Amino acid sequence: MSGRILCIAWIILLGTAVQPLLSQAVLVEDEWSEVFVPRILNLTFVDESQALALSQEGEIYRLDLTQSPISQEVVLDLSDEIGVSAGERGLLGLAVHPDYPMDPRIFINHTESDPSLTTVVRSFEIDPEDLMPIPGSDVELLRYAQPFDNHNGGHITFGPDGYLYISSGDGGSSGDPMNNAQDTSSWLGKILRIDVDGSGGGLAYDIPEDNPFVGGAGRDEIYAWGVRNPWRFSFDRETGEFWAADVGQGAWECIHVIQNGKNYGWRILEGSHCFMPSSGCDSTGLELPIFEYNHSQGDRSITGGYMYRGKKQPLLYRKYVYGDFVSGRIWALEVTPDALQVVSNEELMNTDINVSAFAEDLEGEVYVLTYGSGGVRRLVVEPPAPSWTDGLDTVYIADKIRWTAEGAEVDEFVLEISRDSSFTDLVYNGTLTDTFFHPGVEFADLQVGHYYSRLRAENRAGQGEVSQIHSWYYADDATSVLSAFSAEDVLLYPNPTSDVLRVEWPEDFSVWQYIIRNAHGQVVME
C-alpha cells in the first residue's frame, strides 16, 4: 500500500445545505430615491407604469414608474379643503376601483378643513393617461362627524368581493368616552362596507345585502365593530383574509383577522385585556386579537401591513409584515393556515424611521412608507448562504459548478476560487449574475489541480452570507478521472501519535497531494 490524505474534512462537508432562519432585512430605495411625498400615508400601484402616492397634507402625486429615478407630479391638491391642524387629521386614505381602467374612479377619505371635525369619503374619475381628475366628476359618498380631532382611522381599500371597506376610529379623545365603538347606531369605531357600483334610498352607494345590520338595529354600512383606531388594513391576495392593525390606548397594540358581523371588543377590551372595567370584564361574544404586543420595548403605535405573497422574498412567504410607527421596528408574523394560532413573530429590522404605512405592488412585493422623510423603500431580506447543488469532485472543461440561494432576492454572487483552503492563493475573485460557473470557458488558463471555491449571495444592499467551501479537482480532457474513495480506504496509524505517523492507501490510487492536520486543525505536513 502507499500513502494518501486528501482533505477528507472538506469532502465530508460537500452537499450539506445551509437552512437559515429568517434573515435580517433592509430597506432599499432603488429607483425610489428621488421620491418625496410630505407625510406620506399611502402608495397605490395603478398599473405597471404608474402609481399614486398620498400626502396627509392634501396632495395626491402621480409617480411615473417608467423613469429611473421615479418622477412625480401633483395630480390633485385638496390642501385647502382638509383639516390638518391636528396630527391625525388630513388626507388619510386612497383606493383605486378594482375595475380600473374600465371604471377609472379613485376614492379618498379625508377630514374637512377647520373648524369642522368631519370625515368625508368621495370619488373622482381620472384620466388613465396621466391620472388627472376629470373636472366635475367629484361625488361625495359618506359624511360623518367626529367628536374629537384624533382617531380618524381613514384607511380605505377594496376587498376581493368588490366592495369598498372603510376604517373609522372611535371618535378620539381617550378611552372612547362616548362608547362609540360599541354603539352600532354610530359609524365610529367600525369597519364600514359599501357598494360603490350601486345606489338607492337617496344614497350615492348601495348596501351589501350581507352586512350584519341590514334590516335591523344598527347602521347598515357596518361590517364589524369594537375597534379603536384601525391604522392600515389589507386583504391577503390569495385567501382573501382581512388583516387589520388596531392602535391601542396605553398598553396593548393588536392585530385582528376581521370577519363579517364580529365585535372586536373596544372599549371593553384593549386587545385581549380588560379596559373598562379594568378587571372582571365580560368578554362573552368578543373577538380577541390573533396577536398583540405591549409597550414595554418602546413600541407604541402599530402600523398594519400585508400578508406577503410576492416571489422575490421566499422566506417571507405567507407571513404578515407590519411595523410600529413610534419604535420603527418591523416584524414578520407567521400563523397557522387557519389564522388561529401564532407560529412565530420575528423581528426583521429595528429602524430609526416612522413607519406610516406599507404598500404592495402588482407582483406582491412589499414597500415601507417613511413618514418623516416622505420616502418609499422596498423591503429586501438578506440572502441566505448559497448551497452547492452538485458535489462534483472532478470538473472537466464542459462541466458546470451549480449553486442556489433559496429564500431571498439575489442581485449577484461573489465567487472566490483558490488553490488553497485559506483563500490566500486566489485564481478568481469576481461577481456573477448566473447561478453556475463554467470553469473551462471562463478560465482558459486554469491549470489542472485541486481548487477550493466559496460564494456570497448579495442583495442590492450588499448583504449576504458565505457558502460552505466546495473542494474540487479540475481536469482537462487528457487527465484520467480520480478514483472514488472513502475514509475507510486510507489507513493512519498509530493514532494518536507523537513522532511517527504511517499513512497507507491502495496502490491503484494516483496521489497528487496530501495534508496532515493535528487535532486542533493545524496543518503539520503538506
mmCIF file of N, CA and C in Angstrom, residues 207-256:
data_model
loop_
_atom_site.group_PDB
_atom_site.id
_atom_site.type_symbol
_atom_site.label_atom_id
_atom_site.label_comp_id
_atom_site.label_asym_id
_atom_site.label_seq_id
_atom_site.Cartn_x
_atom_site.Cartn_y
_atom_site.Cartn_z
ATOM 1 N N ILE A 207 -75.909 49.160 -0.298
ATOM 2 C CA ILE A 207 -75.510 48.412 0.888
ATOM 3 C C ILE A 207 -75.421 46.929 0.533
ATOM 4 N N PRO A 208 -74.293 46.278 0.768
ATOM 5 C CA PRO A 208 -74.215 44.821 0.563
ATOM 6 C C PRO A 208 -75.271 44.106 1.408
ATOM 7 N N GLU A 209 -75.937 43.159 0.819
ATOM 8 C CA GLU A 209 -77.056 42.520 1.497
ATOM 9 C C GLU A 209 -76.644 41.768 2.754
ATOM 10 N N ASP A 210 -75.383 41.291 2.796
ATOM 11 C CA ASP A 210 -74.980 40.502 3.960
ATOM 12 C C ASP A 210 -74.285 41.321 5.033
ATOM 13 N N ASN A 211 -74.313 42.655 4.948
ATOM 14 C CA ASN A 211 -73.851 43.457 6.087
ATOM 15 C C ASN A 211 -74.695 43.104 7.301
ATOM 16 N N PRO A 212 -74.136 43.001 8.492
ATOM 17 C CA PRO A 212 -74.826 42.368 9.627
ATOM 18 C C PRO A 212 -76.070 43.084 10.128
ATOM 19 N N PHE A 213 -76.202 44.396 9.899
ATOM 20 C CA PHE A 213 -77.341 45.115 10.474
ATOM 21 C C PHE A 213 -78.370 45.530 9.423
ATOM 22 N N VAL A 214 -78.261 44.982 8.228
ATOM 23 C CA VAL A 214 -79.248 45.293 7.188
ATOM 24 C C VAL A 214 -80.621 44.781 7.627
ATOM 25 N N GLY A 215 -81.584 45.693 7.636
ATOM 26 C CA GLY A 215 -82.947 45.312 8.001
ATOM 27 C C GLY A 215 -83.188 45.210 9.492
ATOM 28 N N GLY A 216 -82.199 45.616 10.311
ATOM 29 C CA GLY A 216 -82.393 45.538 11.753
ATOM 30 C C GLY A 216 -81.791 46.737 12.445
ATOM 31 N N ALA A 217 -81.590 46.619 13.754
ATOM 32 C CA ALA A 217 -80.994 47.708 14.518
ATOM 33 C C ALA A 217 -79.518 47.833 14.155
ATOM 34 N N GLY A 218 -79.042 49.056 14.118
ATOM 35 C CA GLY A 218 -77.643 49.295 13.765
ATOM 36 C C GLY A 218 -77.519 49.873 12.371
ATOM 37 N N ARG A 219 -76.421 50.553 12.094
ATOM 38 C CA ARG A 219 -76.212 51.194 10.796
ATOM 39 C C ARG A 219 -75.946 50.135 9.735
ATOM 40 N N ASP A 220 -76.604 50.305 8.599
ATOM 41 C CA ASP A 220 -76.485 49.317 7.527
ATOM 42 C C ASP A 220 -75.067 49.201 6.987
ATOM 43 N N GLU A 221 -74.284 50.275 7.079
ATOM 44 C CA GLU A 221 -72.939 50.266 6.498
ATOM 45 C C GLU A 221 -71.919 49.491 7.325
ATOM 46 N N ILE A 222 -72.271 49.134 8.552
ATOM 47 C CA ILE A 222 -71.317 48.466 9.440
ATOM 48 C C ILE A 222 -71.035 47.045 8.967
ATOM 49 N N TYR A 223 -69.753 46.697 8.931
ATOM 50 C CA TYR A 223 -69.311 45.336 8.624
ATOM 51 C C TYR A 223 -68.791 44.649 9.885
ATOM 52 N N ALA A 224 -68.033 45.371 10.719
ATOM 53 C CA ALA A 224 -67.526 44.878 12.006
ATOM 54 C C ALA A 224 -67.388 46.073 12.934
ATOM 55 N N TRP A 225 -67.312 45.821 14.243
ATOM 56 C CA TRP A 225 -67.263 46.952 15.177
ATOM 57 C C TRP A 225 -66.397 46.609 16.387
ATOM 58 N N GLY A 226 -66.309 47.594 17.322
ATOM 59 C CA GLY A 226 -65.491 47.379 18.502
ATOM 60 C C GLY A 226 -64.009 47.569 18.239
ATOM 61 N N VAL A 227 -63.645 48.511 17.329
ATOM 62 C CA VAL A 227 -62.238 48.810 17.067
ATOM 63 C C VAL A 227 -61.942 50.235 17.532
ATOM 64 N N ARG A 228 -60.679 50.506 17.870
ATOM 65 C CA ARG A 228 -60.322 51.797 18.452
ATOM 66 C C ARG A 228 -59.846 52.790 17.391
ATOM 67 N N ASN A 229 -58.794 52.436 16.693
ATOM 68 C CA ASN A 229 -58.295 53.298 15.610
ATOM 69 C C ASN A 229 -57.515 52.432 14.622
ATOM 70 N N PRO A 230 -58.209 51.710 13.753
ATOM 71 C CA PRO A 230 -57.527 50.795 12.829
ATOM 72 C C PRO A 230 -56.588 51.576 11.905
ATOM 73 N N TRP A 231 -55.277 51.327 12.069
ATOM 74 C CA TRP A 231 -54.314 52.068 11.258
ATOM 75 C C TRP A 231 -53.688 51.121 10.237
ATOM 76 N N ARG A 232 -54.347 51.076 9.112
ATOM 77 C CA ARG A 232 -53.985 50.302 7.934
ATOM 78 C C ARG A 232 -54.486 48.855 8.027
ATOM 79 N N PHE A 233 -55.189 48.448 6.994
ATOM 80 C CA PHE A 233 -55.646 47.068 6.874
ATOM 81 C C PHE A 233 -55.423 46.611 5.440
ATOM 82 N N SER A 234 -55.511 45.314 5.218
ATOM 83 C CA SER A 234 -55.271 44.769 3.880
ATOM 84 C C SER A 234 -55.935 43.410 3.763
ATOM 85 N N PHE A 235 -56.047 42.964 2.521
ATOM 86 C CA PHE A 235 -56.603 41.642 2.235
ATOM 87 C C PHE A 235 -55.501 40.753 1.664
ATOM 88 N N ASP A 236 -55.429 39.542 2.177
ATOM 89 C CA ASP A 236 -54.498 38.550 1.634
ATOM 90 C C ASP A 236 -54.900 38.280 0.189
ATOM 91 N N ARG A 237 -54.002 38.548 -0.743
ATOM 92 C CA ARG A 237 -54.356 38.427 -2.153
ATOM 93 C C ARG A 237 -54.626 36.990 -2.588
ATOM 94 N N GLU A 238 -54.242 35.989 -1.770
ATOM 95 C CA GLU A 238 -54.508 34.602 -2.127
ATOM 96 C C GLU A 238 -55.732 34.035 -1.421
ATOM 97 N N THR A 239 -55.908 34.348 -0.148
ATOM 98 C CA THR A 239 -57.010 33.759 0.625
ATOM 99 C C THR A 239 -58.170 34.712 0.837
ATOM 100 N N GLY A 240 -57.932 36.020 0.676
ATOM 101 C CA GLY A 240 -58.973 36.996 0.950
ATOM 102 C C GLY A 240 -59.112 37.366 2.404
ATOM 103 N N GLU A 241 -58.292 36.801 3.298
ATOM 104 C CA GLU A 241 -58.372 37.152 4.718
ATOM 105 C C GLU A 241 -58.133 38.641 4.915
ATOM 106 N N PHE A 242 -58.864 39.216 5.859
ATOM 107 C CA PHE A 242 -58.894 40.643 6.130
ATOM 108 C C PHE A 242 -58.059 40.894 7.384
ATOM 109 N N TRP A 243 -56.858 41.475 7.194
ATOM 110 C CA TRP A 243 -55.935 41.736 8.291
ATOM 111 C C TRP A 243 -55.946 43.216 8.652
ATOM 112 N N ALA A 244 -56.142 43.513 9.934
ATOM 113 C CA ALA A 244 -56.210 44.903 10.388
ATOM 114 C C ALA A 244 -55.391 45.079 11.658
ATOM 115 N N ALA A 245 -54.663 46.191 11.715
ATOM 116 C CA ALA A 245 -53.913 46.560 12.923
ATOM 117 C C ALA A 245 -54.692 47.638 13.657
ATOM 118 N N ASP A 246 -54.869 47.480 14.952
ATOM 119 C CA ASP A 246 -55.651 48.428 15.748
ATOM 120 C C ASP A 246 -54.748 49.051 16.809
ATOM 121 N N VAL A 247 -54.601 50.362 16.761
ATOM 122 C CA VAL A 247 -53.738 51.087 17.693
ATOM 123 C C VAL A 247 -54.366 51.066 19.084
ATOM 124 N N GLY A 248 -53.544 50.750 20.092
ATOM 125 C CA GLY A 248 -54.051 50.618 21.448
ATOM 126 C C GLY A 248 -54.130 51.926 22.200
ATOM 127 N N GLN A 249 -54.649 51.848 23.423
ATOM 128 C CA GLN A 249 -54.827 53.016 24.271
ATOM 129 C C GLN A 249 -53.516 53.388 24.976
ATOM 130 N N GLY A 250 -53.077 52.575 25.911
ATOM 131 C CA GLY A 250 -51.857 52.902 26.624
ATOM 132 C C GLY A 250 -51.011 51.701 26.939
ATOM 133 N N ALA A 251 -51.468 50.491 26.517
ATOM 134 C CA ALA A 251 -50.747 49.288 26.932
ATOM 135 C C ALA A 251 -50.566 48.262 25.828
ATOM 136 N N TRP A 252 -51.557 48.083 24.930
ATOM 137 C CA TRP A 252 -51.532 46.962 24.002
ATOM 138 C C TRP A 252 -51.855 47.385 22.564
ATOM 139 N N GLU A 253 -50.998 46.910 21.627
ATOM 140 C CA GLU A 253 -51.251 47.051 20.188
ATOM 141 C C GLU A 253 -51.663 45.675 19.676
ATOM 142 N N CYS A 254 -52.623 45.632 18.753
ATOM 143 C CA CYS A 254 -53.122 44.314 18.371
ATOM 144 C C CYS A 254 -53.381 44.184 16.875
ATOM 145 N N ILE A 255 -53.427 42.918 16.445
ATOM 146 C CA ILE A 255 -53.702 42.545 15.061
ATOM 147 C C ILE A 255 -54.923 41.649 15.053
ATOM 148 N N HIS A 256 -55.893 42.005 14.204
ATOM 149 C CA HIS A 256 -57.126 41.224 14.069
ATOM 150 C C HIS A 256 -57.236 40.651 12.663
#
